[in-house]
Amino acid sequence: MDVLVIGAGFAGLYMLHRLRGLGFTARVLEAADGVGGTWYWNRYPGARCDSESYYYCYSFDPELEQEWRWSERYPGQEEIRGYLEHVTDRYDLRRDIELGVRVASAVREDDGWVVTDTEGRERRCRWLVTAVGCLSAANVPDLAGLADFAGEWHHTGRWPHEGVDVTGKRVGLVGTGSTGIQAVPVLAESAGSLTVFQRTANYSIPARNAPLSEAEMAATKADYPEVRRLQRASTNGHPYLVSDVDVLDLPDDERRALYEKAWDRGGLRFRAAVKDVLSDPAVNASASDFLRDKIRETVADPETAETLTPRDHPFATKRPPIDSGYFETYNRPNVALVDVKADPITSVTPGGLRLESGVEHELDVLVFATGFDALTGPLLGIDIRGRDGVALRDAWADGPRTHLGLGVAGFPDLFTITGPGSPSVLTNMPTAIEQHVDWIADLLVRLRETGEHAEPTPEAEEEWAARVQEAADATLLPQAASSWYLGANVPGKPRVFLPFAGGMNHYRQRCDDEAASGYPGFGLRPRGESARSA
Ligand code: N01
């Protein structure tokens, strides 16, 4: 094989398609029994995308854009999985995808990579591309007694395909990030009781999901060139630009009206209505207060409303969820909220969850909406060994180091789609993925022509790490101490700001410059020559 690609989600599928078109021999190895990546695994109740359907999709083929029909403003998990199945068949990708193959290790040998799966089967390739996703390594809290829980427990990112019948049952859900906030209203409808265990209160904005009419779809399809232009011009890959209105200059009533309008429109676009919301503390405080007011207006019980009100981080410094009736759900008689910051969970008992105070909550079903070991987890889950046998786990012991999130010093001819240090999770993912895949494809064409190796230089990595930190420091993002952007949700994980916060548009330019100037940060050198002698 010229290229092995690990993962068959949005990234792996498009990488395979591009490689095929360029005449490379390539195969995709996928641990799951189906394609879809994140959308294969995350089947929890309420799973739905937070980006709008018309742009949470590929842009590489105008025919695909025109023929696919999205049914709702925000696509549900099953619809996105169906879309990716369609793409797989439409471009005849299936014959080069091996399903049910979990990669255990990838070792640099001679001029290529030896990739070994968990069954011990080896495959060899010249170039290795990881398309393992940013949020695919489930983070299940290490709680004493979990193995002895008498009921059933599930992590949302590993939800059983046959579903979980919670009808009439006592359900406990841990975690109030984007996932928990999507799942709570749906679980509450059929559970006998639902107890939500909240560690950090979260802001959330109504999604305002709705079916898409034929007319809306037709208008979008007619406008796709402009949609794509806007996506490329924006900082986060969404097809809208940030407002140029200084909200603090507005009289109170006009500012309130601006927030109300953005609230009524709903979705992640709320952020774009508030210029400098992520860089100006006063602007952010004003928007955060508006969102706190909304919680008080929605939740009937003042004590529950206060517990649900975020006070320890500015709005959007943690990835903001969007919801369909989340805060309203706490007005149901079968739903209760428990503050586990005030009274932490200490263990799982056979009958439920025990808190530090000694209080025990009796449960039949326990749901962990506790997120992921983000960005580095999926890569470090594979034993990747570069030149001289150096393990990626050791190279990243103090946090990940990459050049542009695309490659790692000491690991020649390895390319990481949406790796740490790239904008990835701060953007609309398909936009970031397509940019990475296209960029990697161009570089591979060059490497095939010249016979060179590509391996980031330590200097380039150092410079990029400084840029990533500087970009984060120019925002309020590092102020959220418990953010998974910083690795704070996983005990023992180094606290390093993981994605590049300097904007997708600027990042794209930086990558284009790197290519146009001959890939100086990738230390291109003739085949067979080691990096140290280069
Ligand atoms: O995970 P999270 P997620 N005891 O890490 C809590 C994307 N996404 O799966 O904040 C008690 O955000 C944790 O508390 P804290 C999106 O990018 C996209 O919800 O660490 N609680 C937090 O409340 C999103 O940001 C979509 O203090 C514990 C929650 O669990 C990312 O995935 C939908 C705990 C985890 O929140 C991750 O979201 C869903 C413990 N031991 C997700 N450990 C769409 O676009 C963790 N928590 C569709």
Coordinates of C-alpha atoms and ligand atoms in Angstrom, one line a residue:
M1 CA 0.0 0.0 0.0
D2 CA 1.1 3.5 -0.6
V3 CA -1.1 4.8 2.2
L4 CA -3.0 3.4 5.1
V5 CA -5.6 5.5 6.7
I6 CA -6.9 4.8 10.2
G7 CA -10.6 5.6 10.6
A8 CA -13.6 5.7 8.4
G9 CA -15.5 8.8 9.5
F10 CA -15.8 12.1 7.6
A11 CA -12.0 12.4 7.5
G12 CA -11.0 8.8 6.5
L13 CA -13.7 8.6 3.8
Y14 CA -12.7 11.8 2.1
M15 CA -9.0 10.9 2.4
L16 CA -9.6 7.6 0.6
H17 CA -11.5 9.3 -2.1
R18 CA -8.8 11.9 -2.7
L19 CA -6.0 9.3 -2.7
R20 CA -7.9 7.1 -5.2
G21 CA -8.4 10.0 -7.5
L22 CA -4.6 10.7 -7.4
G23 CA -3.7 7.1 -8.3
F24 CA -2.4 6.1 -4.9
T25 CA -3.1 2.6 -3.5
A26 CA -4.8 3.1 -0.2
R27 CA -6.8 1.3 2.4
V28 CA -8.8 2.4 5.4
L29 CA -8.8 0.4 8.6
E30 CA -11.8 1.0 10.8
A31 CA -12.4 -0.5 14.3
A32 CA -16.2 -0.3 14.0
D33 CA -18.4 -2.6 12.0
G34 CA -19.6 0.3 9.9
V35 CA -18.5 3.6 8.5
G36 CA -19.4 7.0 10.1
G37 CA -16.8 7.5 13.0
T38 CA -18.4 9.7 15.6
W39 CA -21.8 9.2 14.0
Y40 CA -21.4 5.4 14.1
W41 CA -20.7 5.4 17.8
N42 CA -22.7 8.2 19.3
R43 CA -26.3 6.7 19.2
Y44 CA -27.4 8.1 22.6
P45 CA -31.0 9.5 22.8
G46 CA -31.1 13.0 21.3
A47 CA -27.8 12.7 19.4
R48 CA -27.9 15.4 16.8
C49 CA -25.4 17.7 15.2
D50 CA -24.9 21.3 16.5
S51 CA -23.8 22.6 13.1
E52 CA -26.7 23.1 10.6
S53 CA -27.1 20.3 8.1
Y54 CA -26.6 22.3 4.9
Y55 CA -23.0 23.0 5.9
Y56 CA -22.2 20.0 8.2
C57 CA -21.4 18.0 5.0
Y58 CA -18.8 17.7 2.3
S59 CA -18.2 20.5 -0.1
F60 CA -15.9 18.7 -2.5
D61 CA -18.5 17.7 -5.0
P62 CA -21.3 20.1 -6.2
E63 CA -23.2 17.1 -7.5
L64 CA -23.3 15.5 -4.0
E65 CA -24.5 18.8 -2.6
Q66 CA -27.3 19.0 -5.1
E67 CA -28.5 15.4 -4.8
W68 CA -28.6 15.0 -1.0
R69 CA -31.7 16.1 0.8
W70 CA -31.4 17.0 4.5
S71 CA -34.7 16.7 6.4
E72 CA -34.0 19.0 9.4
R73 CA -32.2 22.1 10.4
Y74 CA -29.9 20.0 12.6
P75 CA -29.3 16.5 11.3
G76 CA -29.8 13.6 13.7
Q77 CA -27.2 10.9 14.2
E78 CA -29.0 8.4 12.0
E79 CA -29.4 10.8 9.2
I80 CA -25.7 11.8 9.2
R81 CA -24.7 8.1 9.4
G82 CA -27.0 7.6 6.4
Y83 CA -25.3 10.4 4.5
L84 CA -21.8 8.9 5.2
E85 CA -23.1 5.5 4.1
H86 CA -24.4 7.1 0.9
V87 CA -21.0 8.8 0.3
T88 CA -19.2 5.5 0.8
D89 CA -21.4 3.8 -1.8
R90 CA -21.6 6.8 -4.2
Y91 CA -17.8 6.9 -4.5
D92 CA -17.3 3.1 -4.4
L93 CA -15.2 3.4 -1.3
R94 CA -16.3 0.2 0.5
R95 CA -13.9 -2.1 -1.4
D96 CA -10.9 -0.4 0.2
I97 CA -12.3 -0.2 3.7
E98 CA -11.6 -3.0 6.2
L99 CA -14.2 -2.9 9.0
G100 CA -13.8 -4.4 12.4
V101 CA -10.0 -3.8 12.3
R102 CA -8.7 -2.1 15.4
V103 CA -5.1 -0.8 15.0
A104 CA -3.0 -1.6 18.0
S105 CA 0.3 -0.2 16.8
A106 CA 2.1 1.6 14.1
V107 CA 5.9 1.3 14.0
R108 CA 8.3 3.2 11.7
E109 CA 10.6 0.7 10.0
D110 CA 13.0 1.4 7.2
D111 CA 11.2 3.6 4.7
G112 CA 7.6 3.1 5.8
W113 CA 5.2 2.1 8.5
V114 CA 4.2 -1.3 9.9
V115 CA 0.7 -1.2 11.2
T116 CA -0.5 -4.1 13.4
D117 CA -4.1 -4.7 14.4
T118 CA -5.3 -6.2 17.7
E119 CA -5.4 -9.7 16.0
G120 CA -1.7 -9.4 15.3
R121 CA -2.1 -8.9 11.5
E122 CA 0.5 -6.7 9.9
R123 CA 0.1 -4.3 7.0
R124 CA 2.7 -2.1 5.5
C125 CA 2.5 1.3 3.9
R126 CA 4.8 4.1 2.9
W127 CA 2.6 6.9 4.3
L128 CA 0.3 6.7 7.3
V129 CA -2.6 9.0 7.8
T130 CA -4.6 9.1 11.0
A131 CA -8.3 10.0 10.7
V132 CA -9.2 8.9 14.2
G133 CA -11.3 11.9 15.2
C134 CA -10.9 14.3 18.0
L135 CA -13.6 13.0 20.3
S136 CA -13.6 9.3 19.9
A137 CA -11.8 8.0 23.1
A138 CA -14.6 7.7 25.7
N139 CA -13.9 9.1 29.1
V140 CA -15.5 6.9 31.7
P141 CA -14.8 8.1 35.3
D142 CA -12.7 5.7 37.2
L143 CA -15.3 5.1 40.0
A144 CA -14.9 2.4 42.6
G145 CA -17.6 -0.2 42.4
L146 CA -18.7 0.3 38.8
A147 CA -18.1 -3.3 38.0
D148 CA -20.5 -4.4 40.7
F149 CA -23.4 -2.0 39.6
A150 CA -26.5 -4.2 39.5
G151 CA -28.2 -2.1 36.8
E152 CA -26.9 -1.3 33.3
W153 CA -24.5 1.5 32.6
H154 CA -23.4 3.1 29.3
H155 CA -21.2 5.8 28.0
T156 CA -23.1 8.0 25.5
G157 CA -20.3 7.5 23.0
R158 CA -20.6 3.7 23.1
W159 CA -24.4 3.5 23.2
P160 CA -25.9 0.1 22.4
H161 CA -27.1 -0.2 18.8
E162 CA -30.4 -1.8 20.0
G163 CA -31.0 1.2 22.2
V164 CA -31.7 1.2 26.0
D165 CA -35.2 0.9 27.2
V166 CA -35.5 3.3 30.1
T167 CA -39.3 3.2 30.3
G168 CA -40.4 3.6 33.9
K169 CA -36.8 3.1 35.2
R170 CA -34.7 5.2 37.6
V171 CA -32.1 6.7 35.4
G172 CA -29.0 8.6 36.5
L173 CA -27.0 10.8 34.1
V174 CA -23.6 12.1 34.9
G175 CA -22.3 15.1 32.9
T176 CA -23.9 18.3 31.5
G177 CA -21.8 19.0 28.4
S178 CA -23.2 19.1 24.9
T179 CA -24.1 15.4 25.1
G180 CA -25.8 15.4 28.4
I181 CA -27.7 18.5 27.5
Q182 CA -29.0 16.8 24.3
A183 CA -29.8 13.5 26.1
V184 CA -31.6 14.9 29.2
P185 CA -34.9 16.0 27.6
V186 CA -35.2 12.8 25.6
L187 CA -34.5 10.5 28.5
A188 CA -36.9 12.4 30.8
E189 CA -39.8 11.6 28.5
S190 CA -39.7 7.9 29.1
A191 CA -37.7 7.4 32.3
G192 CA -39.7 6.9 35.5
S193 CA -37.3 9.3 37.1
L194 CA -34.2 11.0 35.9
T195 CA -31.5 12.3 38.2
V196 CA -28.9 14.6 36.6
F197 CA -25.5 14.7 38.3
Q198 CA -23.9 18.0 37.4
R199 CA -20.3 19.0 38.2
T200 CA -20.1 22.2 36.1
A201 CA -23.2 24.2 35.3
N202 CA -23.3 25.1 31.6
Y203 CA -24.7 27.8 29.4
S204 CA -26.9 26.6 26.6
I205 CA -28.8 28.2 23.7
P206 CA -32.0 26.7 22.1
A207 CA -31.2 24.9 18.9
R208 CA -34.6 25.7 17.4
N209 CA -34.5 22.6 15.3
A210 CA -37.2 22.2 12.7
P211 CA -38.0 20.3 9.5
L212 CA -36.5 21.8 6.4
S213 CA -39.0 22.6 3.7
E214 CA -38.4 21.9 0.0
A215 CA -38.2 25.7 -0.6
E216 CA -35.5 26.1 2.1
M217 CA -33.5 23.3 0.7
A218 CA -33.8 24.6 -2.9
A219 CA -32.7 28.1 -1.7
T220 CA -29.7 26.6 0.0
K221 CA -28.8 24.5 -3.0
A222 CA -29.0 27.5 -5.3
D223 CA -26.7 29.4 -2.9
Y224 CA -24.1 26.8 -2.3
P225 CA -21.1 28.6 -3.9
E226 CA -21.7 31.6 -1.6
V227 CA -22.2 29.3 1.4
R228 CA -18.8 27.7 0.7
R229 CA -17.2 31.0 0.2
L230 CA -18.4 32.2 3.5
Q231 CA -17.3 29.0 5.2
R232 CA -13.8 29.5 3.9
A233 CA -13.7 33.2 4.9
S234 CA -14.9 32.6 8.5
T235 CA -12.9 31.9 11.6
N236 CA -14.7 28.7 12.4
G237 CA -15.9 27.2 9.2
H238 CA -19.5 28.2 9.6
P239 CA -21.1 30.2 6.7
Y240 CA -21.7 33.4 8.6
L241 CA -19.4 36.2 9.7
V242 CA -19.2 37.8 13.2
S243 CA -21.3 40.9 13.8
D244 CA -19.4 44.2 13.7
V245 CA -21.7 45.8 16.3
D246 CA -20.1 46.8 19.6
V247 CA -22.8 45.6 22.0
L248 CA -21.5 47.7 24.9
D249 CA -22.0 50.9 22.8
L250 CA -25.7 50.1 22.5
P251 CA -28.4 51.4 24.9
D252 CA -29.6 48.7 27.2
D253 CA -32.9 48.1 25.4
E254 CA -31.1 47.7 22.0
R255 CA -28.5 45.4 23.4
R256 CA -31.2 43.3 25.0
A257 CA -33.1 43.3 21.7
L258 CA -30.0 42.1 19.9
Y259 CA -29.5 39.2 22.3
E260 CA -33.2 38.3 22.1
K261 CA -33.0 38.2 18.3
A262 CA -30.0 35.9 18.4
W263 CA -31.6 33.8 21.1
D264 CA -34.8 33.4 19.0
R265 CA -32.8 32.4 16.0
G266 CA -30.9 29.9 18.2
G267 CA -27.9 27.7 17.7
L268 CA -24.2 28.3 17.8
R269 CA -24.7 31.4 15.7
F270 CA -25.5 33.2 18.9
R271 CA -21.8 33.7 19.4
A272 CA -21.5 35.4 16.0
A273 CA -24.1 38.0 17.0
V274 CA -21.8 39.3 19.8
K275 CA -18.6 40.8 18.5
D276 CA -15.5 40.1 20.7
V277 CA -17.5 37.7 22.9
L278 CA -14.4 35.5 23.2
S279 CA -11.9 38.3 23.6
D280 CA -13.4 41.2 25.6
P281 CA -14.3 40.2 29.2
A282 CA -16.9 43.0 29.5
V283 CA -18.7 42.0 26.4
N284 CA -18.6 38.4 27.5
A285 CA -19.9 39.3 30.9
S286 CA -22.9 41.1 29.3
A287 CA -23.7 38.1 27.1
S288 CA -23.2 35.6 30.0
D289 CA -25.6 37.6 32.2
F290 CA -28.2 37.5 29.4
L291 CA -27.9 33.7 29.3
R292 CA -28.0 33.4 33.1
D293 CA -31.2 35.4 33.1
K294 CA -32.7 33.0 30.6
I295 CA -32.1 30.1 33.0
R296 CA -33.8 31.9 35.8
E297 CA -36.8 32.7 33.5
T298 CA -37.1 29.1 32.4
V299 CA -36.6 27.0 35.5
A300 CA -39.5 27.3 37.9
D301 CA -37.6 26.3 41.1
P302 CA -35.2 29.1 42.1
E303 CA -32.8 26.7 43.9
T304 CA -32.6 24.4 40.9
A305 CA -32.2 27.5 38.6
E306 CA -29.3 28.7 40.7
T307 CA -27.6 25.4 40.7
L308 CA -27.9 25.3 36.9
T309 CA -26.5 28.8 36.5
P310 CA -22.8 28.8 35.4
R311 CA -20.7 31.1 37.5
D312 CA -17.2 29.7 37.2
H313 CA -16.4 30.4 33.5
P314 CA -17.3 32.9 30.8
F315 CA -19.8 32.0 28.1
A316 CA -18.3 29.9 25.2
T317 CA -14.9 29.4 26.9
K318 CA -16.1 25.8 27.2
R319 CA -17.7 24.5 24.0
P320 CA -21.2 25.9 24.2
P321 CA -24.0 23.3 23.9
I322 CA -27.3 24.0 22.1
D323 CA -30.4 22.3 23.3
S324 CA -34.0 21.3 22.7
G325 CA -35.8 22.0 25.9
Y326 CA -32.9 21.3 28.3
F327 CA -33.7 23.8 31.0
E328 CA -37.5 23.3 30.7
T329 CA -36.9 19.6 31.5
Y330 CA -36.1 20.6 35.1
N331 CA -39.7 21.7 35.5
R332 CA -40.9 18.1 35.1
P333 CA -41.9 16.3 38.3
N334 CA -39.8 13.2 37.3
V335 CA -36.5 15.1 37.0
A336 CA -34.0 16.1 39.7
L337 CA -30.7 17.8 39.7
V338 CA -27.8 16.9 42.0
D339 CA -24.8 19.2 42.4
V340 CA -21.8 16.9 42.5
K341 CA -19.3 19.7 42.7
A342 CA -20.8 20.5 46.2
D343 CA -21.1 16.8 47.0
P344 CA -18.9 14.7 44.8
I345 CA -19.6 11.2 43.6
T346 CA -17.4 8.8 45.6
S347 CA -18.4 5.4 44.3
V348 CA -20.9 3.3 42.5
T349 CA -22.8 0.8 44.7
P350 CA -24.7 -2.2 43.4
G351 CA -27.8 0.0 43.8
G352 CA -26.7 3.3 42.5
L353 CA -24.4 6.3 43.1
R354 CA -22.9 7.3 46.5
L355 CA -21.9 10.8 47.2
E356 CA -19.3 12.1 49.7
S357 CA -22.0 13.1 52.1
G358 CA -23.1 9.5 52.3
V359 CA -26.3 10.1 50.4
E360 CA -27.0 7.3 48.0
H361 CA -29.1 7.6 44.8
E362 CA -30.9 4.4 43.8
L363 CA -30.6 3.8 40.0
D364 CA -31.5 1.2 37.5
V365 CA -29.6 2.8 34.6
L366 CA -26.5 4.9 34.8
V367 CA -25.6 7.1 31.8
F368 CA -22.1 8.6 31.6
A369 CA -22.3 11.7 29.4
T370 CA -18.7 12.4 30.6
G371 CA -17.1 13.2 27.3
F372 CA -13.8 12.2 25.8
D373 CA -10.1 12.1 26.2
A374 CA -10.0 14.8 23.4
L375 CA -7.6 15.1 20.5
T376 CA -4.7 13.2 22.0
G377 CA -6.7 10.2 23.4
P378 CA -7.5 8.7 20.0
L379 CA -3.9 8.9 18.8
L380 CA -2.3 7.8 22.1
G381 CA -4.7 4.8 22.1
I382 CA -2.5 3.4 19.3
D383 CA 1.1 2.5 20.2
I384 CA 2.7 4.8 17.6
R385 CA 6.5 4.5 17.4
G386 CA 8.6 6.7 15.2
R387 CA 12.3 6.9 14.4
D388 CA 14.6 5.1 16.8
G389 CA 11.5 3.4 18.4
V390 CA 10.4 6.5 20.2
A391 CA 6.8 6.2 21.4
L392 CA 4.4 9.0 20.7
R393 CA 3.2 8.6 24.3
D394 CA 6.7 9.5 25.5
A395 CA 7.2 12.3 22.9
W396 CA 3.9 13.8 24.2
A397 CA 4.4 13.1 27.9
D398 CA 4.2 16.8 28.7
G399 CA 1.4 17.5 26.1
P400 CA 1.2 17.2 22.3
R401 CA 3.7 18.9 20.0
T402 CA 2.9 19.1 16.3
H403 CA 3.6 21.2 13.3
L404 CA 0.3 22.7 12.3
G405 CA -1.5 19.8 13.9
L406 CA -0.5 17.8 10.8
G407 CA 2.7 16.0 11.7
V408 CA 5.1 15.3 14.5
A409 CA 8.9 15.6 14.7
G410 CA 10.4 12.1 15.0
F411 CA 7.5 10.5 13.1
P412 CA 8.3 10.7 9.4
D413 CA 5.6 10.3 6.8
L414 CA 2.9 10.3 9.4
F415 CA 0.0 12.8 8.9
T416 CA -2.7 13.5 11.5
I417 CA -6.0 14.8 10.2
T418 CA -7.3 17.4 12.6
G419 CA -4.5 16.6 15.1
P420 CA -3.8 18.6 18.2
G421 CA -2.6 22.1 17.3
S422 CA -5.1 22.4 14.4
P423 CA -8.4 24.4 14.6
S424 CA -10.4 21.1 14.5
V425 CA -12.9 21.2 17.4
L426 CA -13.2 25.0 17.3
T427 CA -14.6 24.8 13.8
N428 CA -17.3 23.1 11.8
M429 CA -15.5 19.7 11.5
P430 CA -16.1 18.8 7.9
T431 CA -14.6 22.2 6.8
A432 CA -11.4 21.5 8.8
I433 CA -11.3 18.0 7.6
E434 CA -11.5 18.8 3.9
Q435 CA -8.8 21.4 4.3
H436 CA -6.5 18.9 6.0
V437 CA -7.2 16.1 3.5
D438 CA -6.6 18.4 0.5
W439 CA -3.4 19.7 2.0
I440 CA -2.0 16.2 2.8
A441 CA -3.0 14.9 -0.6
D442 CA -1.0 17.7 -2.3
L443 CA 2.0 17.0 -0.1
L444 CA 1.8 13.2 -0.9
V445 CA 1.8 14.0 -4.6
R446 CA 5.0 15.9 -4.2
L447 CA 6.6 13.2 -2.0
R448 CA 5.7 10.6 -4.6
E449 CA 7.3 12.7 -7.4
T450 CA 10.5 13.6 -5.5
G451 CA 10.9 10.5 -3.4
E452 CA 11.4 12.7 -0.3
H453 CA 10.4 12.0 3.3
A454 CA 8.4 14.6 5.3
E455 CA 9.0 15.0 9.0
P456 CA 8.4 18.2 11.0
T457 CA 11.5 19.8 12.4
P458 CA 11.7 20.4 16.1
E459 CA 12.1 24.1 15.4
A460 CA 8.9 24.2 13.4
E461 CA 7.1 22.3 16.2
E462 CA 8.4 24.7 18.8
E463 CA 7.4 27.8 16.8
W464 CA 3.9 26.3 16.2
A465 CA 3.4 25.4 19.9
A466 CA 4.1 29.0 20.8
R467 CA 1.6 30.2 18.1
V468 CA -1.1 27.8 19.5
Q469 CA -0.5 29.1 23.0
E470 CA -0.4 32.7 21.9
A471 CA -3.7 32.3 19.9
A472 CA -5.4 30.8 23.0
D473 CA -4.0 33.6 25.2
A474 CA -5.5 36.2 22.9
T475 CA -8.9 34.9 23.9
L476 CA -10.8 34.1 27.1
L477 CA -10.7 30.4 26.3
P478 CA -8.0 29.5 28.8
Q479 CA -10.2 30.9 31.6
A480 CA -12.4 27.8 31.7
A481 CA -10.3 25.8 34.1
S482 CA -12.4 22.6 33.7
S483 CA -12.4 22.7 29.9
W484 CA -11.6 19.6 27.8
Y485 CA -9.9 22.1 25.4
L486 CA -7.2 22.1 28.1
G487 CA -7.3 18.4 28.9
A488 CA -8.8 19.3 32.3
N489 CA -11.5 16.6 32.2
V490 CA -9.1 13.7 32.2
P491 CA -7.3 13.1 35.5
G492 CA -3.5 13.3 35.0
K493 CA -3.7 14.7 31.4
P494 CA -1.1 17.5 30.9
R495 CA -2.8 20.9 30.8
V496 CA -2.1 22.2 27.3
F497 CA -4.5 24.2 25.2
L498 CA -5.1 21.6 22.4
P499 CA -6.7 23.3 19.4
F500 CA -5.5 26.3 17.4
A501 CA -7.7 29.2 18.3
G502 CA -6.3 31.7 15.8
G503 CA -9.1 31.1 13.2
M504 CA -9.7 28.6 10.5
N505 CA -9.2 31.3 7.8
H506 CA -5.8 32.3 9.1
Y507 CA -4.8 28.7 9.7
R508 CA -5.7 27.8 6.1
Q509 CA -3.5 30.7 4.9
R510 CA -0.6 29.5 7.1
C511 CA -0.9 26.0 5.6
D512 CA -1.0 27.3 2.1
D513 CA 2.1 29.4 2.8
E514 CA 3.9 26.4 4.1
A515 CA 3.1 24.5 0.9
A516 CA 3.9 27.5 -1.4
S517 CA 7.4 27.9 0.2
G518 CA 8.3 24.3 -0.2
Y519 CA 7.2 22.9 3.2
P520 CA 10.1 24.3 5.2
G521 CA 8.6 23.1 8.5
F522 CA 8.3 19.5 7.2
G523 CA 12.1 19.1 6.7
L524 CA 11.8 17.4 3.3
R525 CA 14.7 15.2 2.6
P526 CA 15.7 12.5 0.1
R527 CA 14.4 9.0 0.7
G528 CA 16.7 6.8 2.8
E529 CA 18.4 9.8 4.5
S530 CA 17.8 10.1 8.2
A531 CA 16.5 13.4 9.7
R532 CA 19.6 13.8 11.9
S533 CA 22.0 13.8 8.9
A534 CA 19.7 16.1 6.9
Ligands
N01_1 O1 -18.4 16.0 26.9 P1 -17.9 17.2 27.8 P2 -19.6 15.9 25.9 N1 -17.9 13.3 37.6 O2 -16.5 16.9 28.2 C1 -18.8 15.9 33.4 C2 -18.9 17.5 20.9 N2 -20.3 17.2 20.8 O3 -19.7 14.5 25.4 O4 -17.3 20.2 33.0 C3 -18.8 14.2 37.3 O5 -18.2 18.5 27.2 C4 -18.1 17.2 32.9 O6 -17.9 18.0 34.0 P3 -16.8 19.2 34.0 C5 -18.7 18.9 21.4 O7 -17.6 19.5 20.8 C6 -20.9 17.6 19.7 O8 -20.8 16.5 26.4 O9 -15.5 18.5 33.5 N3 -19.0 14.8 36.1 C7 -19.1 17.7 31.9 O10 -20.2 18.3 32.5 C8 -18.6 18.7 22.9 O11 -18.0 19.8 23.6 C9 -22.2 17.3 19.6 O12 -16.7 19.6 35.4 C10 -18.0 14.5 35.2 C11 -19.5 16.4 31.2 O13 -19.3 15.3 32.1 C12 -17.8 17.5 22.9 O14 -18.3 16.7 21.9 C13 -22.9 16.7 20.6 C14 -17.0 13.6 35.4 C15 -18.7 16.1 30.0 O15 -18.9 17.1 29.1 C16 -17.8 16.7 24.2 O16 -19.2 16.8 24.7 C17 -22.3 16.3 21.7 C18 -16.9 13.0 36.7 N4 -16.0 12.1 37.0 C19 -20.9 16.5 21.8 N5 -16.2 13.5 34.3 C20 -22.8 17.7 18.3 O17 -22.5 18.6 17.6 C21 -16.8 14.4 33.4 N6 -17.9 15.0 34.0 C22 -23.9 16.9 18.0

